[in-house]
PDB file of C-alpha atoms in Angstrom:
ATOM      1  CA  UNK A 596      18.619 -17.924  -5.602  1.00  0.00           C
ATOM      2  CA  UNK A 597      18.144 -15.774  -2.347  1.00  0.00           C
ATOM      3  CA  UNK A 598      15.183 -14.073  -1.291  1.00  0.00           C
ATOM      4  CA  UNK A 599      15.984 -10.754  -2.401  1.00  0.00           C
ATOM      5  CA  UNK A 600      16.334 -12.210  -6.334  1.00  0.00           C
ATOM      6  CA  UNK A 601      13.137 -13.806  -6.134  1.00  0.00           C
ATOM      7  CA  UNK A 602      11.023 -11.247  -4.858  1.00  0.00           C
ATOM      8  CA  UNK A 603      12.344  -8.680  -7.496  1.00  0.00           C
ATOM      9  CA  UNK A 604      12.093 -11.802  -9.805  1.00  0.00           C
ATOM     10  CA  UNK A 605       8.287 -11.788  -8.832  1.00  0.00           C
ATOM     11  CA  UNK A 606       7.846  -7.995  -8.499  1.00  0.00           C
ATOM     12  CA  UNK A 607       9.107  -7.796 -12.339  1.00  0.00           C
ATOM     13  CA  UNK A 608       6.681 -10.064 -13.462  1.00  0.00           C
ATOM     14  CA  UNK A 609       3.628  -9.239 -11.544  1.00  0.00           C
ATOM     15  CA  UNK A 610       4.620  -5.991 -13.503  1.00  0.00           C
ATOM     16  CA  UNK A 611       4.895  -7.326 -16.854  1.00  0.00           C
ATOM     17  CA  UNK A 612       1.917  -9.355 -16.809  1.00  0.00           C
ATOM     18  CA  UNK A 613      -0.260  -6.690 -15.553  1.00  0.00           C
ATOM     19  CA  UNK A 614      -1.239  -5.463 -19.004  1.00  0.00           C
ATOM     20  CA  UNK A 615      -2.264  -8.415 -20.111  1.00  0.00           C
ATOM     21  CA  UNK A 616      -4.756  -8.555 -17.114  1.00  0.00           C
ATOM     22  CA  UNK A 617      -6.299  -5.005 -18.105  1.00  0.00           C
ATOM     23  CA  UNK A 618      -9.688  -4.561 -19.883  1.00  0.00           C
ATOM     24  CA  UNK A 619     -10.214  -2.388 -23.263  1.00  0.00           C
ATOM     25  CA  UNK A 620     -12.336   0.695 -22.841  1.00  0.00           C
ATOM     26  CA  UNK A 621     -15.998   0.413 -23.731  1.00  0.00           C
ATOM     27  CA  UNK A 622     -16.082  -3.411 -22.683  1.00  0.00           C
ATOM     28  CA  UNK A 623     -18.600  -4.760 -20.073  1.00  0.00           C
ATOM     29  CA  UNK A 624     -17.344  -7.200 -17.567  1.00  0.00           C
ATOM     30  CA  UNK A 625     -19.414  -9.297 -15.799  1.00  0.00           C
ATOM     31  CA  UNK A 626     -19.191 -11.835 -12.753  1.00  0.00           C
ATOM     32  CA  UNK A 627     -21.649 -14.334 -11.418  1.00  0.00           C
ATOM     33  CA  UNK A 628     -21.036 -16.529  -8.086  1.00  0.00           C
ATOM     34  CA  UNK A 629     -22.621 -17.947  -4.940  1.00  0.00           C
ATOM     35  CA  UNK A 630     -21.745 -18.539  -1.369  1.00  0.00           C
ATOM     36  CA  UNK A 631     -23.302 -19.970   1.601  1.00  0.00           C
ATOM     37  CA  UNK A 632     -22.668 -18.623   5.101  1.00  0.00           C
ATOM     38  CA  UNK A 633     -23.256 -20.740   8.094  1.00  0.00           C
ATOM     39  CA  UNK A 634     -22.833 -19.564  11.283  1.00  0.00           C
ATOM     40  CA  UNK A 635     -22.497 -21.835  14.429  1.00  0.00           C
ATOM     41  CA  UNK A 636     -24.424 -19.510  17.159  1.00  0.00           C
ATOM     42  CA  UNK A 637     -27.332 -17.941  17.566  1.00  0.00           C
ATOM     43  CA  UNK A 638     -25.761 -14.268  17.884  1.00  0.00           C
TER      44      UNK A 638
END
């Protein structure tokens, strides 16, 4: 396959699978995570 077939390849089914990714009205989503910055000067 060349590069132009598999980037319409993947354009086609980043489209097609985008539905699936989409939330029903009226439905809360929520997240929860935690990072840690540590910088290496004193600025």
């Amino acid at each position: 396959m060349n590069t132009l077939t598999r980037t319409a390849l993947a354009i086609v089914l980043a489209a097609s699978a985008a539905p699936a990714l989409a939330q029903s009205a009226g439905h809360w989503t929520t997240g929860y995570g935690a990072g840690y910055v540590s910088p290496k000067s004193n600025s």
